[in-house]
Amino acid sequence: MSEAVSLKEVSKSYGEIQAVKDLNLNIPTGIVYGLLGPNGSGKSTTMKMMLSLVKPDSGSISIYGVDPQKDPLAVKRMIGYVPETLRLYEFLTSWEYLEFLCVIHGLNPSEEEPRIKEFFEAFELKGHENEMMGGYSHGMKQKIAIISALLGKPKLLILDEPLSGLDPKSAKIVKDLLTELSKEGVTTIFSTHVMEIADAICDKIGILYNGKKIVEATPAEIKKMANVPGSSLEQVFLEITGSSELKPIVDALIGKSDKH
Amino acid sequence: MNLVTSLKIADILILASARVKSTGMKVKSKTSIWEYTNFTMAAFFAILSCAGVFYAVQNYGISSIMVKLIFDQIAFFIPVGVTFSCIIFAVFYEFNQSTFNISLDAINWLPISASDYVLGSSICTLYFSLPILGLAYGASLILALMTNSLMVWGLSLFLGIVGGLIGGFATEILRALTNKASTTLFKKGGRASIIGRFILYMVFLSAFMIIFNSVVILQIAEWFNIVAGGAWFFPLFWPSLAVLSLQTNDLLMSLVYSSLSLLLAGIFFVTGSKIRERNWVPEPVSSVISSAETLKPLATSKGFLGFGRVEAKIIEKDFRGLIRRRELMVYLAVPFIMIIISIVSEGLGVLFDPAAHPTEKVGLFGNFGLGVIYLVYFLSIISIGQEGGAAINLLTAPIKPSNIARAKLISALILPLIIFALMILSIIIIVKPDTSLLMLSIVFGLSCITETSEVGLILGSRFVDYNEVPRARFVRPEGIIAGIIVVGMILLSNFATLWFAEDLELGVVTVPAQALMIAFLGLILNIAFLKILPSNIKHGLEKAPI
Ligand SMILES: Nc1ncnc2c1ncn2[C@@H]1O[C@H](COP(=O)(O)OP(=O)(O)OP(=O)(O)O)[C@@H](O)[C@H]1O
Ligand SMILES: [Mg+2]
């Protein structure tokens, strides 16, 4: 299997904060790769570097053999991206927006119409095509972002917490879709804080902690790492990110709020 | 380069902002041509100015020689005028791109080539200057018909569009350059780098606006003893010189200048695309302030200058934003640019001319005063809109609109008032006016500044635009224009009191009466504006994106 994404000794810091430290990643073509880690562990920064949105301080990145800093356009052509913070063009209707994306991706909007309609049907967005997106609910916007990422038929999907805000049915659709796409050879990198999702669909998981990759393995292998056999992915995650002993923390929080 | 893609990009940029209206989110039927209101407005203005000029020429017995002269001047000025106005507009309105979260705007991660983007964005800029173009071309068309100079008019129209594109491309160059500067120079973060970035942007913006300012260019031409016709050494004049050559029947030179203009547009376009390609997105600003210099709150628990804690916090936040947010810096740069431009064009000679009357000297400061008015106007009109997605915090916070109004007024006023105080100080030191003239200046200035800040806030709330992508504009264009008209009227009515002065020509102002009149007018206006301010702010905040 050839490599879809490879990062070699990539580092990035913001002032004194090291967001990503000497990160090595090798993601083979066609798998679903879960990027996990606590808040601020460098997941989004890593993804933005793959997209050329953020320039790494050192190290090298290759997306299907292309360096994002050298040829951003070529890399962007291969990637469908869902950002973690959503800011759609509020005053466009979703149809107008998707039509725009078609043009950008060199697709013919009228030819793509049936496909877009299917998406709308599946995500229960039908009837909202001609509404401005500013009026959408959070979940509806998220759905549009996912459709946008898939529209250009990318080889690589970079999804930053794509399921946040989705109802169970839509989340299930996305999960099934990612599994299907993976069979067709599309590579997916996605971040999530929901361990069950990672467990269910990831072929491989990388856990970041303070900008460093501390574990990389399949979900099954990770579960075996637990001290207690039969642990869930969540328990292992908490264990290896050093946050399994939460009771004192929670107690302290309650104690603090009691005083008020 | 792909023209279809560029046009689509322009279309999206235009629609995304043209639709920002107070009516909220509507269900749209298919996009209709009527949504592109600027075309209609341009046509309307064209017809209006056409009819107006026709009426004026017919009824005021303007001689045909005069008509020809006026036409020649307008036709000459249009291309260069369009270039400069596109630049000014673009720097103010198109430049405002938030640097803080680069992953907000899909433009940044979509596979869009730099050249498609540069062209699309410049077409969008041109679109927004259409109403002004309509005005100019309407007036000149009727004159062209009267003087039989349709050829010249046509060339002027064509080169005006080329000039507008040059203006748009130039702005793209500036935008990409500032991206580059903030990436390469200010990696480290920390307070020093925030301030460094701030100063650099101010210098950048000022230099750019001054280089591309026609007043300054013509002044320099004059210093070098060059008549306007000989302004060939300044490329941005080439389109206009092409028109001038055609007017004097010098077809060859007209052709040369026209080709040079197209070449120039090409060079600006290629440069813009190249620079943008390499500096597509600004590196996210490092918002880290080193641990040694943790935030020292300006506002203590008691508040600040007698204001409540919450108000003080809002003021503090607004100030931090001003030096940290690139999209806000342009509003600070403009007044300084205005001051520099007025110094360049008028010189400071009169200040040191012993024969000049004090009123004249104080009058010179009026030019700078206009810069202060600009500052307070823009700071207040963007004050609500710059909250952007965070406006919801103000709406849901347990604060009364009147407190928000107070805080916003103060944060818009502090800087202008400091500059005004410095101005008064320099007047005292340099001009040494008598007390009455000094008093008049102070009352006049304070009155104009406070009234402007209130009008700005009211209109900024009424015409608020919270959108952050694709452009952060803070206020709709209609709001800016309405504000300029209202502030203009306020300045005029303040001035009007001066007309009552006896012997103004001699500078003998009956000062106490004058100052009293202005103060009285100011009192009425201030009370009226302050009265309607809170409800307007509430109205504006209620439109906050939730
Ligand atoms: N523009 C910036 N300026 C300063 N620090 C930044 C900037 N962007 C990111 N960081 C820092 O980099 C680190 C990694 O951030 P990143 O957004 O990659 O985390 P994340 O793993 O995506 O977190 P989350 O799960 O909360 O989304 C954090 O410590 C963050 O504070
Ligand atoms: Mg993240």
Tab-separated table of N, CA, C and O in Angstrom, chain B residues 13 19 30 41 74 108 114 172 175 216 224 240 246 262 265 268 275 305 346 353 380 417 437-438 442 484 495 500 532:
chain	number	residue	atom	x	y	z
B	13	LEU	N	-18.478	36.609	-3.855
B	13	LEU	CA	-18.061	37.709	-2.978
B	13	LEU	C	-19.102	38.822	-2.990
B	13	LEU	O	-19.393	39.437	-1.967
B	19	ARG	N	-26.159	40.903	0.065
B	19	ARG	CA	-27.411	40.455	0.665
B	19	ARG	C	-27.529	40.792	2.131
B	19	ARG	O	-28.552	40.526	2.748
B	30	LYS	N	-34.625	31.497	-7.045
B	30	LYS	CA	-33.341	31.556	-7.750
B	30	LYS	C	-32.801	32.983	-7.823
B	30	LYS	O	-33.558	33.939	-7.845
B	41	MET	N	-28.305	50.575	-9.511
B	41	MET	CA	-27.919	51.864	-8.956
B	41	MET	C	-27.062	52.638	-9.948
B	41	MET	O	-27.251	53.841	-10.140
B	74	ILE	N	-13.482	65.935	-17.427
B	74	ILE	CA	-14.075	64.750	-16.809
B	74	ILE	C	-13.508	63.488	-17.470
B	74	ILE	O	-13.094	62.540	-16.783
B	108	ASN	N	-9.745	29.741	1.518
B	108	ASN	CA	-8.365	29.393	1.834
B	108	ASN	C	-8.007	27.940	1.613
B	108	ASN	O	-6.841	27.617	1.433
B	114	ALA	N	-4.264	31.329	-7.495
B	114	ALA	CA	-4.061	32.718	-7.075
B	114	ALA	C	-4.579	33.688	-8.124
B	114	ALA	O	-5.215	34.680	-7.808
B	172	GLU	N	-4.686	43.771	-3.970
B	172	GLU	CA	-4.327	42.372	-3.721
B	172	GLU	C	-2.838	42.253	-3.382
B	172	GLU	O	-2.440	41.458	-2.544
B	175	ARG	N	-2.415	43.311	0.130
B	175	ARG	CA	-2.938	42.304	1.049
B	175	ARG	C	-1.951	41.147	1.201
B	175	ARG	O	-1.643	40.707	2.308
B	216	VAL	N	-1.462	63.769	-3.890
B	216	VAL	CA	-0.026	63.739	-3.623
B	216	VAL	C	0.760	63.653	-4.930
B	216	VAL	O	1.742	64.367	-5.124
B	224	PHE	N	7.977	69.134	-9.257
B	224	PHE	CA	8.958	68.912	-10.305
B	224	PHE	C	8.639	69.725	-11.557
B	224	PHE	O	9.168	69.474	-12.621
B	240	SER	N	-5.346	57.797	-18.171
B	240	SER	CA	-5.868	59.143	-18.385
B	240	SER	C	-5.130	59.860	-19.514
B	240	SER	O	-5.722	60.613	-20.285
B	246	LEU	N	-6.033	61.366	-27.087
B	246	LEU	CA	-7.097	61.256	-28.088
B	246	LEU	C	-7.817	62.592	-28.214
B	246	LEU	O	-8.195	63.022	-29.311
B	262	LEU	N	-2.775	48.827	-20.622
B	262	LEU	CA	-3.096	47.400	-20.590
B	262	LEU	C	-1.910	46.599	-20.069
B	262	LEU	O	-2.064	45.676	-19.274
B	265	ALA	N	-1.807	46.982	-16.384
B	265	ALA	CA	-2.799	46.120	-15.733
B	265	ALA	C	-2.267	44.692	-15.689
B	265	ALA	O	-2.367	44.013	-14.664
B	268	PHE	N	0.474	44.384	-13.003
B	268	PHE	CA	-0.112	44.365	-11.659
B	268	PHE	C	-0.788	43.027	-11.399
B	268	PHE	O	-0.708	42.477	-10.303
B	275	ILE	N	2.557	37.057	-5.956
B	275	ILE	CA	2.767	37.290	-4.528
B	275	ILE	C	1.724	36.552	-3.716
B	275	ILE	O	2.004	35.965	-2.688
B	305	LEU	N	-12.032	55.329	35.198
B	305	LEU	CA	-12.532	56.683	34.985
B	305	LEU	C	-13.986	56.823	35.414
B	305	LEU	O	-14.783	57.454	34.734
B	346	GLU	N	-1.005	71.222	1.096
B	346	GLU	CA	-1.140	72.628	1.461
B	346	GLU	C	0.149	73.230	1.991
B	346	GLU	O	0.300	74.440	2.009
B	353	ASP	N	4.065	82.032	8.674
B	353	ASP	CA	4.011	83.287	7.940
B	353	ASP	C	3.511	84.368	8.904
B	353	ASP	O	2.370	84.342	9.351
B	380	SER	N	-16.473	54.652	15.570
B	380	SER	CA	-17.796	54.452	16.142
B	380	SER	C	-18.697	53.643	15.210
B	380	SER	O	-19.470	52.819	15.659
B	417	LEU	N	-10.065	62.046	21.071
B	417	LEU	CA	-9.973	63.162	22.009
B	417	LEU	C	-8.526	63.442	22.395
B	417	LEU	O	-8.133	64.600	22.540
B	437	LEU	N	-10.530	82.940	20.483
B	437	LEU	CA	-10.381	82.069	19.317
B	437	LEU	C	-10.107	80.640	19.770
B	437	LEU	O	-10.623	79.672	19.211
B	438	LEU	N	-9.312	80.524	20.806
B	438	LEU	CA	-8.987	79.209	21.337
B	438	LEU	C	-10.250	78.530	21.857
B	438	LEU	O	-10.522	77.366	21.564
B	442	ILE	N	-11.994	75.024	20.592
B	442	ILE	CA	-12.249	73.884	21.469
B	442	ILE	C	-13.722	73.476	21.430
B	442	ILE	O	-14.056	72.315	21.219
B	484	ILE	N	-21.834	59.456	6.248
B	484	ILE	CA	-21.049	60.565	5.709
B	484	ILE	C	-21.961	61.764	5.457
B	484	ILE	O	-21.613	62.915	5.753
B	495	PHE	N	-20.635	74.775	11.196
B	495	PHE	CA	-19.976	75.854	10.462
B	495	PHE	C	-20.917	77.028	10.247
B	495	PHE	O	-20.509	78.179	10.251
B	500	PHE	N	-22.668	83.566	10.769
B	500	PHE	CA	-23.317	84.696	11.396
B	500	PHE	C	-22.301	85.698	11.936
B	500	PHE	O	-22.645	86.798	12.325
B	532	ILE	N	-31.646	58.505	21.572
B	532	ILE	CA	-32.045	57.396	20.692
B	532	ILE	C	-30.948	56.327	20.567
B	532	ILE	O	-31.171	55.283	19.971
